[in-house]
Short mmCIF file of C-alpha atoms and ligand atoms in Angstrom, two decimals:
data_model
loop_
_atom_site.label_atom_id
_atom_site.label_comp_id
_atom_site.label_asym_id
_atom_site.label_seq_id
_atom_site.Cartn_x
_atom_site.Cartn_y
_atom_site.Cartn_z
CA MET A 19 -2.87 49.90 -34.25
CA SER A 20 -5.71 48.54 -31.55
CA ASP A 21 -4.24 46.98 -28.01
CA LYS A 22 -4.66 43.34 -27.75
CA VAL A 23 -6.73 40.68 -25.49
CA VAL A 24 -5.88 36.93 -24.96
CA LEU A 25 -8.97 35.30 -24.77
CA ALA A 26 -9.47 31.65 -23.57
CA TYR A 27 -11.34 30.07 -26.29
CA SER A 28 -13.11 26.84 -26.38
CA GLY A 29 -14.71 26.83 -29.84
CA GLY A 30 -18.32 26.84 -28.50
CA LEU A 31 -20.73 29.56 -29.11
CA ASP A 32 -20.18 31.86 -26.33
CA THR A 33 -16.33 32.30 -26.84
CA SER A 34 -17.06 32.53 -30.88
CA VAL A 35 -19.39 35.43 -30.17
CA ALA A 36 -17.00 37.29 -27.82
CA ILE A 37 -14.41 37.56 -30.40
CA LYS A 38 -16.90 39.86 -32.30
CA TRP A 39 -18.28 41.23 -29.32
CA ILE A 40 -15.04 42.44 -28.02
CA LYS A 41 -13.86 43.85 -31.27
CA GLU A 42 -17.28 46.01 -31.63
CA LYS A 43 -17.52 46.84 -27.95
CA TYR A 44 -13.95 47.58 -26.82
CA ASN A 45 -12.18 47.91 -30.38
CA LEU A 46 -9.39 45.10 -29.43
CA ASP A 47 -7.80 42.69 -31.76
CA VAL A 48 -8.62 39.11 -30.22
CA ILE A 49 -5.85 36.45 -29.93
CA ALA A 50 -7.41 33.36 -29.34
CA LEU A 51 -6.06 30.77 -27.13
CA THR A 52 -7.34 27.27 -26.62
CA VAL A 53 -5.63 25.01 -24.20
CA ASP A 54 -5.56 21.24 -24.73
CA VAL A 55 -6.24 19.46 -21.36
CA GLY A 56 -7.54 16.08 -22.78
CA ASN A 57 -10.98 17.45 -23.74
CA GLU A 58 -10.86 15.26 -27.20
CA ARG A 59 -11.34 17.80 -29.62
CA ASP A 60 -10.40 18.82 -33.21
CA PHE A 61 -8.11 21.55 -32.07
CA SER A 62 -7.07 22.36 -35.83
CA ALA A 63 -11.01 23.09 -36.59
CA ILE A 64 -11.30 25.21 -33.56
CA ARG A 65 -8.37 26.98 -34.12
CA GLN A 66 -9.86 27.81 -37.78
CA LYS A 67 -12.78 28.79 -36.34
CA ALA A 68 -11.13 31.61 -34.20
CA LEU A 69 -9.57 32.82 -37.31
CA ASP A 70 -12.56 32.62 -39.24
CA VAL A 71 -14.84 34.63 -36.69
CA GLY A 72 -12.09 37.71 -36.70
CA ALA A 73 -9.39 36.41 -34.02
CA ILE A 74 -6.20 38.15 -35.39
CA LYS A 75 -4.12 35.10 -34.32
CA ALA A 76 -5.34 31.70 -32.50
CA LEU A 77 -2.90 29.46 -30.70
CA VAL A 78 -3.35 26.03 -29.39
CA VAL A 79 -1.15 24.79 -26.50
CA ASP A 80 -1.19 21.16 -25.63
CA ALA A 81 -1.05 21.14 -21.79
CA LYS A 82 -1.93 17.68 -21.03
CA ASP A 83 0.96 16.98 -19.17
CA SER A 84 1.57 19.75 -17.15
CA TYR A 85 -2.30 19.49 -16.28
CA VAL A 86 -1.40 15.72 -15.18
CA SER A 87 1.82 16.35 -13.42
CA GLU A 88 1.21 20.12 -11.66
CA TYR A 89 -2.51 19.91 -11.13
CA VAL A 90 -4.08 16.51 -11.12
CA PHE A 91 -1.65 14.18 -9.34
CA PRO A 92 -0.99 16.97 -6.65
CA ALA A 93 -4.57 17.09 -5.91
CA LEU A 94 -4.72 12.86 -6.07
CA GLN A 95 -1.97 12.76 -3.45
CA ALA A 96 -3.96 15.26 -1.32
CA ASP A 97 -7.23 13.10 -1.69
CA ALA A 98 -8.95 16.33 -2.83
CA LEU A 99 -12.76 15.24 -3.33
CA TYR A 100 -15.06 18.40 -2.99
CA GLU A 101 -17.91 17.82 -0.53
CA GLY A 102 -16.91 13.91 -0.79
CA GLU A 103 -18.19 13.97 -4.35
CA TYR A 104 -16.63 15.84 -6.94
CA PRO A 105 -12.78 15.00 -8.00
CA LEU A 106 -12.42 18.76 -9.25
CA ALA A 107 -11.80 18.21 -13.14
CA THR A 108 -13.22 21.82 -14.15
CA ALA A 109 -11.69 23.28 -11.18
CA LEU A 110 -8.19 21.97 -11.28
CA ALA A 111 -7.86 22.94 -14.96
CA ARG A 112 -8.66 26.75 -14.77
CA PRO A 113 -5.62 27.93 -12.98
CA LEU A 114 -3.61 26.50 -15.62
CA MET A 115 -5.76 28.10 -18.34
CA ALA A 116 -5.01 31.43 -16.32
CA LYS A 117 -1.54 30.66 -16.05
CA LEU A 118 -1.36 30.44 -19.83
CA LEU A 119 -3.22 33.42 -20.49
CA VAL A 120 -1.14 35.61 -18.56
CA ALA A 121 1.98 34.01 -20.37
CA THR A 122 0.70 34.60 -23.55
CA ALA A 123 -0.55 38.16 -22.90
CA GLN A 124 2.90 38.84 -21.80
CA GLU A 125 4.69 37.44 -24.65
CA GLU A 126 2.06 38.85 -27.44
CA GLY A 127 2.34 42.25 -25.54
CA ALA A 128 -1.40 42.51 -24.71
CA SER A 129 -2.90 44.64 -21.88
CA THR A 130 -6.23 42.55 -21.25
CA VAL A 131 -7.35 38.67 -21.06
CA ALA A 132 -10.86 37.57 -21.37
CA HIS A 133 -12.62 34.42 -20.29
CA GLY A 134 -16.38 33.28 -21.49
CA CYS A 135 -17.78 32.58 -18.01
CA THR A 136 -21.40 33.96 -16.83
CA GLY A 137 -21.47 35.74 -13.75
CA LYS A 138 -23.24 32.46 -11.74
CA GLY A 139 -20.68 30.20 -11.66
CA ASN A 140 -17.16 29.25 -10.25
CA ASP A 141 -15.17 29.47 -13.03
CA GLN A 142 -15.21 33.36 -13.54
CA VAL A 143 -13.79 33.35 -9.90
CA ARG A 144 -11.00 30.66 -10.57
CA PHE A 145 -9.99 32.25 -13.53
CA GLU A 146 -9.89 36.10 -12.20
CA VAL A 147 -8.50 35.32 -8.83
CA SER A 148 -5.68 33.39 -10.33
CA ILE A 149 -4.74 36.01 -13.10
CA ASN A 150 -5.06 38.63 -10.24
CA ALA A 151 -2.46 36.39 -8.17
CA LEU A 152 -0.19 36.11 -11.27
CA ALA A 153 -0.34 39.42 -12.92
CA PRO A 154 -2.05 42.06 -10.64
CA GLY A 155 -1.81 44.75 -13.22
CA LEU A 156 -3.44 42.78 -16.19
CA LYS A 157 -7.26 43.87 -17.31
CA ILE A 158 -9.99 41.31 -17.31
CA ILE A 159 -13.11 41.29 -19.80
CA ALA A 160 -15.87 38.86 -19.35
CA PRO A 161 -18.03 39.46 -22.30
CA ALA A 162 -20.56 36.49 -21.43
CA ARG A 163 -21.14 38.38 -18.07
CA GLU A 164 -21.44 41.91 -19.36
CA TRP A 165 -23.23 41.19 -22.74
CA GLY A 166 -26.51 40.42 -20.95
CA MET A 167 -28.07 38.11 -23.84
CA THR A 168 -30.12 35.34 -23.23
CA ARG A 169 -29.00 31.92 -25.17
CA GLU A 170 -31.56 32.70 -27.94
CA GLN A 171 -30.11 36.37 -28.37
CA THR A 172 -26.64 35.02 -28.55
CA ILE A 173 -27.67 32.48 -31.39
CA ASP A 174 -29.02 35.49 -33.17
CA TYR A 175 -26.38 37.56 -32.61
CA ALA A 176 -23.91 34.79 -33.83
CA GLN A 177 -26.08 34.39 -37.03
CA ARG A 178 -26.12 38.07 -37.64
CA TYR A 179 -22.45 37.91 -37.92
CA GLY A 180 -22.04 34.64 -39.99
CA ILE A 181 -20.61 32.98 -36.85
CA PRO A 182 -21.31 29.08 -37.16
CA VAL A 183 -23.70 27.75 -34.53
CA PRO A 184 -22.78 24.19 -33.91
CA VAL A 185 -25.21 21.52 -33.83
CA THR A 186 -24.26 20.72 -30.54
CA THR A 187 -25.97 24.06 -29.32
CA ALA A 188 -29.11 22.14 -29.86
CA SER A 189 -28.31 20.03 -26.70
CA PRO A 190 -29.73 21.34 -23.72
CA TYR A 191 -26.73 20.65 -21.49
CA SER A 192 -23.71 22.76 -20.77
CA ILE A 193 -20.58 20.17 -20.77
CA ASP A 194 -17.15 20.83 -19.82
CA GLU A 195 -14.45 17.85 -19.80
CA ASN A 196 -10.78 17.18 -19.70
CA LEU A 197 -8.93 14.16 -18.74
CA TRP A 198 -9.67 14.05 -14.87
CA GLY A 199 -13.42 14.09 -15.58
CA ARG A 200 -16.65 15.65 -17.31
CA SER A 201 -19.28 17.83 -15.82
CA ILE A 202 -22.62 17.92 -17.07
CA GLU A 203 -25.24 20.41 -16.31
CA CYS A 204 -28.68 22.19 -17.31
CA GLY A 205 -31.73 21.00 -19.01
CA VAL A 206 -34.02 18.24 -17.13
CA LEU A 207 -30.71 17.93 -14.54
CA GLU A 208 -32.16 21.09 -13.20
CA ASP A 209 -34.62 19.42 -11.47
CA PRO A 210 -32.88 17.62 -8.45
CA TRP A 211 -35.78 14.94 -8.43
CA VAL A 212 -35.23 13.89 -11.92
CA GLU A 213 -32.78 10.82 -12.61
CA ALA A 214 -30.15 11.91 -15.08
CA PRO A 215 -31.19 10.60 -18.60
CA GLU A 216 -28.77 7.94 -19.84
CA GLU A 217 -28.02 10.42 -22.82
CA VAL A 218 -25.87 12.62 -20.60
CA PHE A 219 -23.43 9.97 -20.14
CA THR A 220 -20.56 9.33 -22.51
CA TRP A 221 -17.58 7.75 -20.84
CA THR A 222 -19.59 5.33 -18.48
CA ARG A 223 -21.77 2.84 -19.48
CA SER A 224 -25.09 2.02 -17.69
CA ALA A 225 -24.81 -0.97 -15.14
CA GLY A 226 -27.24 -2.73 -17.32
CA GLU A 227 -24.74 -2.70 -20.32
CA THR A 228 -21.58 -3.56 -18.36
CA PRO A 229 -19.65 -6.80 -18.47
CA ASP A 230 -21.19 -9.73 -16.77
CA LYS A 231 -17.84 -10.82 -15.36
CA PRO A 232 -15.83 -8.68 -12.83
CA GLU A 233 -12.50 -7.36 -14.04
CA TYR A 234 -9.56 -6.93 -11.70
CA VAL A 235 -7.00 -3.93 -12.29
CA GLU A 236 -3.66 -3.51 -10.25
CA ILE A 237 -2.35 -0.19 -9.71
CA GLY A 238 1.26 0.52 -8.99
CA TRP A 239 2.47 3.74 -7.30
CA GLU A 240 5.50 5.63 -6.26
CA LYS A 241 5.45 8.33 -3.62
CA GLY A 242 1.71 8.66 -3.86
CA VAL A 243 1.89 8.93 -7.88
CA PRO A 244 0.39 6.20 -9.97
CA VAL A 245 2.83 4.81 -12.46
CA THR A 246 1.73 1.47 -13.72
CA VAL A 247 -1.35 -0.40 -14.82
CA ASP A 248 -1.25 -4.18 -14.51
CA GLY A 249 2.50 -3.87 -14.38
CA GLN A 250 2.74 -1.53 -17.17
CA GLN A 251 4.83 1.53 -17.02
CA LEU A 252 2.85 4.61 -18.12
CA ASP A 253 3.04 8.19 -18.37
CA GLY A 254 0.44 10.33 -16.57
CA VAL A 255 -1.67 11.14 -19.45
CA SER A 256 -1.82 7.34 -20.73
CA LEU A 257 -2.61 6.23 -17.54
CA ILE A 258 -5.64 8.18 -17.04
CA ARG A 259 -6.92 7.64 -20.15
CA ARG A 260 -6.33 3.69 -19.83
CA LEU A 261 -8.41 3.86 -16.61
CA ASN A 262 -10.98 6.09 -17.78
CA GLU A 263 -11.60 3.51 -20.56
CA LEU A 264 -11.34 0.37 -18.23
CA ALA A 265 -13.52 1.91 -15.31
CA GLY A 266 -16.07 3.75 -17.57
CA ARG A 267 -16.83 0.17 -19.46
CA HIS A 268 -18.03 -1.07 -15.87
CA GLY A 269 -20.05 1.83 -15.36
CA VAL A 270 -17.74 3.25 -12.71
CA GLY A 271 -17.20 6.73 -11.96
CA ARG A 272 -20.86 8.39 -12.19
CA VAL A 273 -21.71 11.00 -9.74
CA ASP A 274 -24.95 13.11 -9.03
CA HIS A 275 -23.95 15.85 -6.50
CA LEU A 276 -26.18 18.77 -5.21
CA GLU A 277 -23.28 21.24 -4.89
CA ASN A 278 -22.63 24.24 -3.01
CA ARG A 279 -21.09 26.83 -5.43
CA LEU A 280 -18.69 29.55 -4.09
CA VAL A 281 -21.51 32.27 -5.35
CA GLY A 282 -23.88 31.07 -2.94
CA ILE A 283 -26.29 29.03 -5.16
CA LYS A 284 -26.85 25.00 -4.90
CA SER A 285 -26.59 23.36 -8.31
CA ARG A 286 -27.18 19.78 -9.04
CA GLU A 287 -24.35 18.38 -11.33
CA ILE A 288 -23.49 15.06 -12.80
CA TYR A 289 -20.06 13.97 -13.30
CA GLU A 290 -18.30 11.31 -15.11
CA ALA A 291 -14.78 10.62 -13.81
CA PRO A 292 -14.02 7.02 -13.77
CA ALA A 293 -10.00 7.49 -13.72
CA ALA A 294 -10.28 9.87 -10.93
CA THR A 295 -12.87 7.53 -9.01
CA VAL A 296 -10.52 4.39 -9.17
CA LEU A 297 -7.40 6.45 -8.34
CA LEU A 298 -8.59 8.34 -5.39
CA GLN A 299 -9.98 4.91 -3.84
CA ALA A 300 -6.86 3.13 -4.82
CA HIS A 301 -4.72 6.04 -3.39
CA GLN A 302 -6.53 6.02 -0.14
CA ALA A 303 -6.04 2.27 0.40
CA LEU A 304 -2.38 2.76 -0.17
CA GLU A 305 -2.38 5.52 2.39
CA ALA A 306 -4.19 3.27 5.04
CA MET A 307 -1.26 0.84 4.75
CA THR A 308 1.71 2.93 4.91
CA LEU A 309 0.78 6.24 6.81
CA SER A 310 0.27 5.79 10.89
CA LYS A 311 -3.45 6.38 12.24
CA SER A 312 -2.40 9.91 13.37
CA GLN A 313 -1.04 11.14 9.64
CA VAL A 314 -4.10 9.49 8.31
CA ARG A 315 -6.71 11.36 10.67
CA PHE A 316 -4.61 14.92 10.06
CA LYS A 317 -4.48 14.15 6.66
CA GLN A 318 -8.23 14.24 6.23
CA LYS A 319 -8.67 17.35 7.22
CA VAL A 320 -5.97 18.70 4.83
CA ALA A 321 -7.76 16.96 2.31
CA GLN A 322 -10.90 18.77 2.63
CA GLU A 323 -8.96 22.45 2.95
CA TYR A 324 -7.33 21.47 -0.02
CA ALA A 325 -10.54 20.76 -2.05
CA ASP A 326 -12.22 23.78 -0.76
CA LEU A 327 -9.11 25.82 -1.94
CA ILE A 328 -8.98 24.16 -5.30
CA TYR A 329 -13.12 24.62 -5.79
CA ASN A 330 -12.86 28.23 -4.25
CA GLY A 331 -10.29 29.41 -7.08
CA LEU A 332 -7.35 29.49 -4.63
CA TRP A 333 -4.73 27.86 -6.25
CA PHE A 334 -2.13 30.40 -6.59
CA THR A 335 -2.21 31.28 -2.91
CA ALA A 336 0.52 31.18 0.00
CA LEU A 337 -1.94 28.77 1.74
CA HIS A 338 -2.05 26.29 -1.21
CA GLN A 339 2.09 26.51 -1.33
CA ASP A 340 2.17 25.42 2.39
CA LEU A 341 -0.59 22.80 2.08
CA ALA A 342 1.01 21.07 -1.04
CA ALA A 343 4.58 21.11 0.89
CA TYR A 344 2.68 18.96 3.78
CA VAL A 345 1.04 16.79 1.24
CA LYS A 346 4.31 16.24 -0.75
CA SER A 347 6.08 15.16 2.26
CA SER A 348 3.40 12.68 3.61
CA GLN A 349 3.81 10.79 0.45
CA ARG A 350 7.34 9.59 0.86
CA PHE A 351 6.50 6.14 1.75
CA VAL A 352 3.27 5.75 -0.31
CA THR A 353 4.65 3.16 -2.76
CA GLY A 354 3.00 -0.08 -3.38
CA THR A 355 0.19 -1.71 -5.48
CA VAL A 356 -3.34 -1.64 -5.25
CA ARG A 357 -5.94 -4.30 -6.74
CA LEU A 358 -9.32 -3.31 -7.55
CA LYS A 359 -12.25 -5.29 -8.75
CA LEU A 360 -14.56 -3.48 -11.26
CA PHE A 361 -17.86 -4.72 -11.70
CA LYS A 362 -21.45 -3.39 -12.48
CA GLY A 363 -21.14 0.16 -11.67
CA SER A 364 -18.70 -0.22 -8.75
CA SER A 365 -15.02 -0.56 -7.97
CA ARG A 366 -14.02 -1.71 -4.48
CA VAL A 367 -10.33 -2.16 -3.35
CA VAL A 368 -9.60 -5.91 -2.81
CA GLY A 369 -5.94 -6.03 -2.20
CA ARG A 370 -2.87 -3.95 -1.35
CA LYS A 371 0.94 -4.32 -0.47
CA SER A 372 3.95 -2.28 -0.19
CA PRO A 373 7.52 -2.58 0.93
CA PHE A 374 6.69 0.18 3.66
CA SER A 375 3.72 -1.58 4.77
CA LEU A 376 2.89 -0.72 8.66
CA TYR A 377 0.63 -3.87 8.76
CA SER A 378 2.47 -6.53 10.64
CA TYR A 379 1.14 -10.06 10.45
CA GLY A 380 2.67 -10.83 13.85
CA LEU A 381 0.57 -8.12 15.24
CA ALA A 382 -2.49 -9.02 13.71
CA THR A 383 -2.82 -13.01 13.60
CA TYR A 384 -4.90 -14.97 16.05
CA ASP A 385 -2.79 -17.87 15.16
CA LYS A 386 0.33 -19.18 16.76
CA ALA A 387 2.38 -16.77 15.08
CA ASP A 388 1.10 -14.22 17.35
CA GLU A 389 3.62 -11.67 18.54
CA PHE A 390 1.25 -9.18 20.40
CA ASP A 391 1.79 -9.17 24.37
CA GLN A 392 -1.56 -9.64 25.56
CA SER A 393 -0.29 -9.56 29.35
CA ALA A 394 0.54 -5.71 28.49
CA SER A 395 -3.18 -5.10 27.89
CA PRO A 396 -4.69 -4.78 31.63
CA GLY A 397 -2.26 -2.05 32.32
CA PHE A 398 -3.21 0.00 29.37
CA ILE A 399 -6.78 -0.44 29.90
CA HIS A 400 -6.32 0.84 33.58
CA ILE A 401 -4.83 3.93 32.49
CA TRP A 402 -6.79 4.67 29.51
CA GLY A 403 -9.68 4.05 31.35
CA LEU A 404 -8.72 6.03 34.24
CA PRO A 405 -10.69 9.29 33.58
CA VAL A 406 -13.65 7.41 32.88
CA ARG A 407 -13.51 5.63 36.28
CA THR A 408 -12.91 8.94 37.99
CA GLN A 409 -15.91 10.81 36.51
CA ALA A 410 -18.43 7.64 36.87
CA GLN A 411 -17.48 7.63 40.60
CA ILE A 412 -17.96 11.47 41.08
CA GLN A 413 -20.63 11.88 38.67
CA PRO A 414 -22.77 8.76 38.63
CA LYS A 415 -24.74 8.40 35.10
CA SER A 416 -28.28 8.56 37.09
CA GLU A 417 -27.71 11.84 38.64
CA ALA A 418 -26.15 13.04 35.46
CA GLU A 419 -29.40 12.55 33.58
CA ASP A 420 -31.72 14.71 35.45
N1 LIG B 13 -19.82 22.62 -11.00
C1 LIG B 13 -18.21 22.07 -11.20
C2 LIG B 13 -17.47 23.38 -10.93
O1 LIG B 13 -17.67 24.43 -10.61
C3 LIG B 13 -18.47 22.25 -12.91
C4 LIG B 13 -18.43 23.50 -13.42
C5 LIG B 13 -18.48 23.27 -15.19
N2 LIG B 13 -18.20 24.57 -15.85
C6 LIG B 13 -18.53 24.71 -17.06
N3 LIG B 13 -18.22 25.72 -17.51
N4 LIG B 13 -19.55 24.12 -17.64
O2 LIG B 13 -16.07 22.82 -11.01
#
């Protein structure tokens, strides 16, 4: 009996060819594992395809709930946005897939796992570093990195072995999607000067096609987690779906990002992430109301570290564990409601309220309800400006200039 390998199987051309290729090259029996993270697909067809191509077993795991509660919402609480642009949908799903690969390998008694990533991207790093962290002894094969076939050669290989080549393979784009967003690369997008053609977008309407009337949406939060839309309680998966639909209809969530990959390449990526865009905006608006100035400033630094570690494949690390504890603690009063206005491709926060709001009308107002003691300001300014006055006397500006 030959040894077994668990392959992360998407149903696409590369991972289908990989089933045959692994059997030929390594003589391993392939168990295909497909993870449902909300990428609307026909999972029973994918499962059947894996078996038809030669997998000895094909498993489909519905991981939508754990994807949202253990990966997406913690990243949202952290305000993680890579390089200020990318909400990290692909990057967040990889550690979860790695975890399921490891668990399946252990259950099935397989010595090896495999993934379909090439040698140029971030995903190979995320898969392998996560697998190393969870099961240091497990062997890893990356067929698409090893076989050295071009796209055409891969199609030839598939045809030679009777592996169905999906019509979508004719599309010049490489697409990855899950609940938190959709990524599109390749084809004309590889010229950073060329505007993304309308055909790459499927979740968002172009501004010309969006409704002519603005729409408002109210998102309710508990401790930094979104729990209601327009007053209706929703589980995380349904809430994200609802907002993808609603914000997408108004053309919100298109991103054109010239991004720095971990492997040193700059690449041009198009993203569609309507729900992520709206939720990240609303969350920060609620934090602005419920956190102190210094909490917000410090948290912005944490947000950047957190986004980088997700992007760079370091989810299962001690650093992440420590940062996650900080983020969770920071959310204890981030409860309330945020109102946004969606219109012609833009979403703007237009209202916010919270039982823990630090905004004080009495301190902020200019009318007669004013409680701010203006007579205390001269003393404050006297001390705040002390070092500036001292320096101006000793080092006058005119001399400092030459
Ligand atoms: N550039 C994004 C990232 O690194 C998206 C990658 C999409 N992955 C893919 N296999 N098509 O997270």
